[in-house]
Structures are given as structure tokens and as C-alpha cells.
GROMACS .gro file of C-alpha atoms in nm:
model
  304
    1MET     CA    1   0.000   0.000   0.000
    2LEU     CA    2   0.140   0.338  -0.101
    3ARG     CA    3   0.203   0.589   0.176
    4ARG     CA    4  -0.002   0.906   0.133
    5THR     CA    5   0.202   1.225   0.120
    6ILE     CA    6   0.150   1.448   0.422
    7THR     CA    7   0.049   1.807   0.348
    8ALA     CA    8   0.034   2.113   0.572
    9THR     CA    9  -0.342   2.072   0.609
   10ASP     CA   10  -0.291   1.721   0.751
   11ILE     CA   11  -0.102   1.866   1.047
   12GLU     CA   12  -0.386   1.968   1.277
   13SER     CA   13  -0.188   2.094   1.577
   14PRO     CA   14   0.159   2.178   1.708
   15GLU     CA   15   0.148   1.854   1.905
   16LYS     CA   16   0.093   1.660   1.583
   17LEU     CA   17   0.388   1.840   1.425
   18ILE     CA   18   0.606   1.749   1.724
   19GLU     CA   19   0.508   1.386   1.668
   20LEU     CA   20   0.584   1.399   1.296
   21LEU     CA   21   0.919   1.571   1.348
   22ASP     CA   22   1.005   1.314   1.614
   23ARG     CA   23   0.953   1.036   1.358
   24HIS     CA   24   1.238   1.197   1.163
   25ALA     CA   25   1.458   1.227   1.475
   26TYR     CA   26   1.405   1.602   1.517
   27LEU     CA   27   1.300   1.682   1.874
   28ALA     CA   28   1.122   2.017   1.873
   29ASP     CA   29   0.996   2.196   2.181
   30GLU     CA   30   0.648   2.345   2.204
   31GLY     CA   31   0.755   2.697   2.107
   32LEU     CA   32   0.933   2.595   1.789
   33ALA     CA   33   0.661   2.347   1.692
   34THR     CA   34   0.392   2.615   1.738
   35ALA     CA   35   0.582   2.866   1.522
   36ALA     CA   36   0.641   2.606   1.249
   37PHE     CA   37   0.280   2.485   1.264
   38LEU     CA   38   0.146   2.839   1.224
   39ALA     CA   39   0.385   2.907   0.935
   40LEU     CA   40   0.262   2.593   0.757
   41ARG     CA   41  -0.107   2.661   0.813
   42MET     CA   42  -0.094   3.037   0.746
   43GLY     CA   43   0.135   3.006   0.444
   44ARG     CA   44   0.389   3.246   0.595
   45PRO     CA   45   0.770   3.220   0.587
   46LEU     CA   46   0.926   3.109   0.915
   47PHE     CA   47   1.216   3.326   1.028
   48LEU     CA   48   1.447   3.135   1.263
   49GLU     CA   49   1.718   3.321   1.447
   50GLY     CA   50   1.974   3.189   1.694
   51GLU     CA   51   2.330   3.076   1.746
   52ALA     CA   52   2.489   2.856   1.483
   53GLY     CA   53   2.425   2.486   1.535
   54VAL     CA   54   2.097   2.504   1.728
   55GLY     CA   55   1.893   2.327   1.459
   56LYS     CA   56   1.760   2.601   1.230
   57THR     CA   57   1.877   2.447   0.903
   58GLU     CA   58   1.798   2.098   1.028
   59LEU     CA   59   1.435   2.196   1.083
   60ALA     CA   60   1.399   2.293   0.717
   61LYS     CA   61   1.555   1.963   0.610
   62THR     CA   62   1.321   1.768   0.837
   63LEU     CA   63   1.013   1.955   0.715
   64ALA     CA   64   1.111   1.862   0.359
   65GLN     CA   65   1.138   1.498   0.461
   66LEU     CA   66   0.803   1.478   0.637
   67LEU     CA   67   0.625   1.670   0.358
   68ASP     CA   68   0.801   1.451   0.098
   69ALA     CA   69   0.908   1.768  -0.083
   70PRO     CA   70   1.245   1.863  -0.231
   71LEU     CA   71   1.456   2.095  -0.018
   72ILE     CA   72   1.575   2.390  -0.227
   73ARG     CA   73   1.853   2.578  -0.051
   74LEU     CA   74   1.965   2.933  -0.113
   75GLN     CA   75   2.290   2.984   0.078
   76CYS     CA   76   2.336   3.355   0.139
   77TYR     CA   77   2.672   3.533   0.133
   78GLU     CA   78   2.809   3.881   0.089
   79GLY     CA   79   2.768   3.998  -0.270
   80LEU     CA   80   2.479   3.762  -0.352
   81ASP     CA   81   2.259   3.927  -0.615
   82ALA     CA   82   1.924   3.866  -0.782
   83ALA     CA   83   2.068   3.684  -1.084
   84GLN     CA   84   2.244   3.429  -0.863
   85ALA     CA   85   1.927   3.370  -0.664
   86LEU     CA   86   1.664   3.385  -0.941
   87TYR     CA   87   1.777   3.269  -1.285
   88ASP     CA   88   2.042   3.305  -1.550
   89TRP     CA   89   2.060   3.239  -1.921
   90ASP     CA   90   2.283   2.956  -2.038
   91PHE     CA   91   2.497   3.162  -2.272
   92ALA     CA   92   2.712   2.869  -2.380
   93ARG     CA   93   2.411   2.668  -2.498
   94GLN     CA   94   2.259   2.975  -2.663
   95LEU     CA   95   2.581   3.032  -2.857
   96LEU     CA   96   2.593   2.668  -2.967
   97HIS     CA   97   2.232   2.695  -3.083
   98LEU     CA   98   2.312   3.006  -3.289
   99LYS     CA   99   2.612   2.836  -3.447
  100ALA     CA  100   2.404   2.527  -3.531
  101ALA     CA  101   2.133   2.746  -3.683
  102GLU     CA  102   2.393   2.936  -3.886
  103ALA     CA  103   2.538   2.609  -4.013
  104ALA     CA  104   2.189   2.499  -4.112
  105GLY     CA  105   2.140   2.819  -4.310
  106VAL     CA  106   1.875   2.979  -4.085
  107THR     CA  107   1.869   3.355  -4.147
  108ASP     CA  108   1.540   3.455  -3.982
  109VAL     CA  109   1.665   3.687  -3.705
  110GLY     CA  110   1.327   3.706  -3.530
  111ARG     CA  111   1.299   3.329  -3.518
  112LEU     CA  112   1.652   3.291  -3.383
  113GLU     CA  113   1.595   3.551  -3.113
  114GLY     CA  114   1.277   3.374  -3.004
  115GLU     CA  115   1.455   3.041  -2.995
  116ILE     CA  116   1.757   3.145  -2.789
  117TYR     CA  117   1.530   3.292  -2.521
  118ASP     CA  118   1.330   2.973  -2.491
  119ARG     CA  119   1.270   2.821  -2.145
  120ARG     CA  120   1.512   2.536  -2.222
  121PHE     CA  121   1.803   2.784  -2.212
  122LEU     CA  122   1.704   2.926  -1.876
  123ILE     CA  123   1.896   2.812  -1.569
  124ALA     CA  124   1.667   2.819  -1.266
  125ARG     CA  125   1.842   2.933  -0.951
  126PRO     CA  126   1.696   2.850  -0.606
  127LEU     CA  127   1.417   3.111  -0.589
  128LEU     CA  128   1.279   3.035  -0.936
  129LYS     CA  129   1.322   2.663  -0.879
  130ALA     CA  130   1.119   2.684  -0.557
  131ILE     CA  131   0.842   2.883  -0.726
  132GLU     CA  132   0.820   2.632  -1.012
  133THR     CA  133   0.835   2.321  -0.791
  134GLN     CA  134   0.519   2.206  -0.612
  135PRO     CA  135   0.547   2.117  -0.336
  136SER     CA  136   0.885   2.238  -0.217
  137VAL     CA  137   1.061   2.366   0.092
  138LEU     CA  138   1.274   2.675   0.033
  139LEU     CA  139   1.557   2.729   0.279
  140VAL     CA  140   1.706   3.080   0.272
  141ASP     CA  141   2.007   3.006   0.487
  142GLU     CA  142   2.204   3.270   0.682
  143VAL     CA  143   2.024   3.570   0.533
  144ASP     CA  144   2.223   3.792   0.770
  145ARG     CA  145   2.531   3.729   0.554
  146ALA     CA  146   2.369   3.887   0.247
  147ASP     CA  147   2.365   4.259   0.167
  148ASP     CA  148   2.081   4.499   0.244
  149GLU     CA  149   1.994   4.523  -0.125
  150PHE     CA  150   1.942   4.148  -0.152
  151GLU     CA  151   1.732   4.150   0.162
  152ALA     CA  152   1.498   4.407   0.002
  153PHE     CA  153   1.477   4.197  -0.314
  154LEU     CA  154   1.401   3.882  -0.113
  155LEU     CA  155   1.118   4.063   0.066
  156GLU     CA  156   0.960   4.143  -0.270
  157VAL     CA  157   0.978   3.781  -0.388
  158LEU     CA  158   0.839   3.642  -0.062
  159SER     CA  159   0.546   3.884  -0.076
  160ASP     CA  160   0.376   3.726  -0.378
  161PHE     CA  161   0.604   3.444  -0.501
  162THR     CA  162   0.603   3.594  -0.847
  163ILE     CA  163   0.901   3.643  -1.077
  164SER     CA  164   0.899   3.850  -1.394
  165ILE     CA  165   1.131   3.737  -1.673
  166PRO     CA  166   1.129   3.998  -1.954
  167GLU     CA  167   1.189   3.744  -2.231
  168LEU     CA  168   0.933   3.490  -2.105
  169GLY     CA  169   0.675   3.674  -1.894
  170THR     CA  170   0.559   3.633  -1.536
  171ILE     CA  171   0.594   3.310  -1.340
  172THR     CA  172   0.378   3.270  -1.030
  173ALA     CA  173   0.381   2.981  -0.785
  174GLN     CA  174   0.061   2.779  -0.806
  175THR     CA  175   0.133   2.658  -0.454
  176PRO     CA  176   0.382   2.876  -0.265
  177PRO     CA  177   0.674   2.685  -0.118
  178VAL     CA  178   0.719   2.633   0.254
  179VAL     CA  179   0.983   2.893   0.337
  180VAL     CA  180   1.234   2.881   0.622
  181VAL     CA  181   1.467   3.181   0.659
  182THR     CA  182   1.758   3.148   0.901
  183SER     CA  183   1.991   3.401   1.060
  184ASN     CA  184   2.286   3.360   1.298
  185ARG     CA  185   2.243   3.727   1.390
  186THR     CA  186   2.584   3.840   1.271
  187ARG     CA  187   2.393   4.159   1.190
  188GLU     CA  188   2.039   4.281   1.240
  189VAL     CA  189   1.797   4.186   0.964
  190HIS     CA  190   1.559   4.464   0.860
  191ASP     CA  191   1.220   4.479   1.029
  192ALA     CA  192   1.039   4.473   0.693
  193LEU     CA  193   1.159   4.120   0.622
  194LYS     CA  194   1.084   4.002   0.974
  195ARG     CA  195   0.732   4.145   0.954
  196ARG     CA  196   0.667   3.933   0.646
  197CYS     CA  197   0.756   3.621   0.844
  198LEU     CA  198   0.660   3.444   1.162
  199TYR     CA  199   0.957   3.478   1.398
  200HIS     CA  200   1.112   3.235   1.644
  201TRP     CA  201   1.437   3.251   1.840
  202LEU     CA  202   1.603   2.913   1.886
  203GLU     CA  203   1.784   2.864   2.214
  204HIS     CA  204   2.034   2.592   2.284
  205PRO     CA  205   1.836   2.292   2.407
  206SER     CA  206   1.788   2.222   2.773
  207PHE     CA  207   2.005   1.953   2.931
  208ASP     CA  208   1.728   1.690   2.917
  209ARG     CA  209   1.641   1.771   2.556
  210GLU     CA  210   2.003   1.756   2.446
  211VAL     CA  211   2.047   1.417   2.611
  212ALA     CA  212   1.733   1.299   2.429
  213ILE     CA  213   1.869   1.432   2.098
  214LEU     CA  214   2.200   1.252   2.144
  215LEU     CA  215   2.030   0.924   2.229
  216ARG     CA  216   1.788   0.957   1.939
  217ARG     CA  217   2.041   1.052   1.675
  218LEU     CA  218   2.315   0.820   1.800
  219PRO     CA  219   2.143   0.500   1.921
  220GLU     CA  220   2.473   0.337   2.012
  221CYS     CA  221   2.543   0.613   2.266
  222THR     CA  222   2.505   0.517   2.634
  223GLU     CA  223   2.287   0.728   2.862
  224THR     CA  224   2.591   0.798   3.076
  225LEU     CA  225   2.797   0.932   2.784
  226ALA     CA  226   2.504   1.137   2.652
  227ALA     CA  227   2.449   1.298   2.992
  228GLN     CA  228   2.817   1.372   3.043
  229VAL     CA  229   2.862   1.524   2.697
  230ALA     CA  230   2.546   1.735   2.737
  231ARG     CA  231   2.667   1.859   3.075
  232ALA     CA  232   3.009   1.942   2.932
  233ALA     CA  233   2.850   2.127   2.640
  234GLU     CA  234   2.636   2.321   2.887
  235ARG     CA  235   2.950   2.435   3.072
  236LEU     CA  236   3.123   2.533   2.747
  237ARG     CA  237   2.824   2.748   2.645
  238GLN     CA  238   2.846   2.933   2.974
  239ALA     CA  239   3.216   3.007   2.920
  240ASP     CA  240   3.341   3.314   2.735
  241LEU     CA  241   3.418   3.142   2.405
  242ILE     CA  242   3.438   3.279   2.052
  243LYS     CA  243   3.206   3.004   1.925
  244PRO     CA  244   3.030   2.788   2.184
  245PRO     CA  245   2.925   2.443   2.060
  246GLY     CA  246   2.577   2.401   1.915
  247VAL     CA  247   2.379   2.081   1.893
  248ALA     CA  248   2.553   1.995   1.566
  249GLU     CA  249   2.892   2.014   1.738
  250THR     CA  250   2.767   1.815   2.038
  251LEU     CA  251   2.656   1.540   1.802
  252ASP     CA  252   2.993   1.548   1.625
  253TRP     CA  253   3.175   1.534   1.957
  254THR     CA  254   2.971   1.239   2.077
  255GLU     CA  255   3.019   1.056   1.748
  256ALA     CA  256   3.394   1.112   1.772
  257LEU     CA  257   3.396   0.967   2.125
  258LEU     CA  258   3.191   0.669   2.010
  259THR     CA  259   3.431   0.612   1.723
  260LEU     CA  260   3.707   0.580   1.983
  261GLY     CA  261   3.497   0.327   2.172
  262ALA     CA  262   3.410   0.556   2.463
  263ARG     CA  263   3.115   0.473   2.685
  264GLU     CA  264   3.190   0.747   2.934
  265LEU     CA  265   3.346   1.093   2.907
  266ASP     CA  266   3.695   1.074   3.055
  267PRO     CA  267   3.923   1.383   3.059
  268GLY     CA  268   4.182   1.237   2.824
  269ARG     CA  269   3.943   1.151   2.543
  270ALA     CA  270   3.744   1.468   2.602
  271ALA     CA  271   4.057   1.677   2.548
  272ALA     CA  272   4.173   1.469   2.250
  273THR     CA  273   3.840   1.507   2.069
  274LEU     CA  274   3.770   1.868   2.163
  275GLY     CA  275   3.823   1.975   1.801
  276ALA     CA  276   3.489   1.815   1.718
  277ALA     CA  277   3.312   2.060   1.950
  278LEU     CA  278   3.522   2.376   1.928
  279LYS     CA  279   3.651   2.535   1.609
  280TYR     CA  280   3.885   2.808   1.733
  281ARG     CA  281   4.233   2.753   1.876
  282GLU     CA  282   4.173   3.021   2.137
  283ASP     CA  283   3.861   2.841   2.259
  284VAL     CA  284   4.039   2.506   2.285
  285GLU     CA  285   4.329   2.662   2.475
  286SER     CA  286   4.093   2.848   2.709
  287VAL     CA  287   3.890   2.536   2.787
  288LEU     CA  288   4.197   2.325   2.859
  289ALA     CA  289   4.370   2.598   3.061
  290ASN     CA  290   4.065   2.657   3.280
  291GLY     CA  291   3.975   2.292   3.333
  292LEU     CA  292   3.627   2.320   3.184
  293LEU     CA  293   3.606   1.958   3.069
  294GLY     CA  294   3.407   1.729   3.297
  295GLY     CA  295   3.520   1.377   3.375
  296ALA     CA  296   3.298   1.075   3.410
  297ASP     CA  297   3.222   1.172   3.769
  298GLY     CA  298   3.109   1.520   3.669
  299ARG     CA  299   3.406   1.702   3.827
  300ARG     CA  300   3.617   1.951   3.641
  301ALA     CA  301   3.920   1.812   3.472
  302GLY     CA  302   4.216   1.963   3.296
  303HIS     CA  303   4.399   1.819   3.004
  304GLY     CA  304   4.599   1.589   3.225
   0.00000   0.00000   0.00000
């Protein structure tokens, strides 16, 4: 029997969404599930802000999985412009077409011009691809890294999910994509874009939730190791570090320990694998110098 695809209208409550996300090993709290549920039911973009590694991007990936829809990702960066996000013409293929037409003796300029601006020569970038694909989940990742001009352009696209291509006409989404916009808050995003979206700030998970995440995502992990890693991560986030570990780093750290055969967090292995959790030399040195790593008994331990 074929499994019926789940749609936004099938998700009748935040509690149901929590259950569906849990089936895909994403453990959402009530606040996040409510924001995501409302975004799905109201057809509004969901703007997720928070430290790197708290699960913003992972939520978009999981929504795509449970909705059985392709995830279309627009990774933002400084200098990103409309052409890189919307569409581009495949000039190489257009040139080949013109040369083939010339070789075949075609001299009708109007015909050639119409042919080279055919849809088959158009390269769909993420925004156009999301508008043309039903259903789809559009992830606009790290919008805070893009320029103000791109932010204003994105606001216009998200307002009506319509793109005008001079050579082809207007393309409008029959069914707007599910949109997740993320920001690590390296700069403030303009209020106009936030007003278009439903907003949610993602905190680092509580101790109990992080333990549950580790056990769910890494079934071979012992409860003791999960608890000790979560407690160590909690201490590291309270320290004055350049980049405290997020959930993604905690998972990497635990996986590294498991790869070494660890069933408990001992100071030696914790120090040896610290590069899975921390990504700056200064942070590693600070943690080791101040004895912020916890041993299996929960006490502070240095690098031995």
C-alpha cells in the first residue's frame, strides 16, 4: 500500500507536528513546533534566528522529509545578487544553438531571437526553482550574511512568489513553497523582512532535551555518555568562548567519542576530541587551561 504524502493541512496541531518531526529524529519543543505549525497553516515564511548549530537548518531539512518535498537551498553570502538567486541564461548553450542554426542556413533573425530565449536555455536558480516546484521547501540560509539590497529583493519575492522574466513573462507559484529563513544574527535583519515572516528565536536545548537528541540521533550512545557530553556542552556554552558548541557540534563530539569506543566521558578523550566541538584555537586553549572539561564523575578536569 502506497504511503499518502503528508500536506500542511494534515497537520492539525503543534502537538501533531512534534510527533511527525520526532519520527524523523528532530526533537522540537512546544515553542518551535507552534511557530512552524502556524507558518505551515498560514502560508507564511518562518524566520528562525539563533546561534549557529541550534537546529535552524535541520528543521527545514526535516520539514522537507516529512512533507516529501524537495529541499531547495539558497545559501546567502556577501555579494549575492538577484541573478544568482533567481535565474540566469545559459549563454554557452545559446551560442551553440546560434552556431548550429547558422550552419543549417537559418537567417530569420526574429525566429533565432525567439529560440535562444526559450525556457530550455534558462537556468533556474533556487528562488525560481522553488516557485516552479510544487510542493517544495525553500531554505534561505544565513540571510544575515547577504547585503541589504538582496534583503529588500528577497522581501519582494516572498510577498507574492512571483518572478517577472522579460523574455518569457511572469511566473507565479501555483502553490507557494514552505519557506524557512535562518539568521545567525551576525547583523540585524531589517524589520520589513521580519514582519513578512513568523519569527522564532532558537535557544540551545535544555540539558534533558540535548540528552534525548544525542540518544535519538546516535542510538549506540550510552545514557551515561550522553548525559556527560550534554553537561560538558552546557559548561562550554556558559564560558566566554568565541564560538560555543551548538547541537551539531555536540553530536559530532559524541560521534567522535563513540568512534574511539568511549562509553563514558573521561578527561583524556574529552581533550583529545575537543576539536569536534570547538573550532577556534583560542577556545580550545581556554577550555583546557581553565579545566572546563568534565570527567565521568562530573568534576572539572584539565587536560591531564
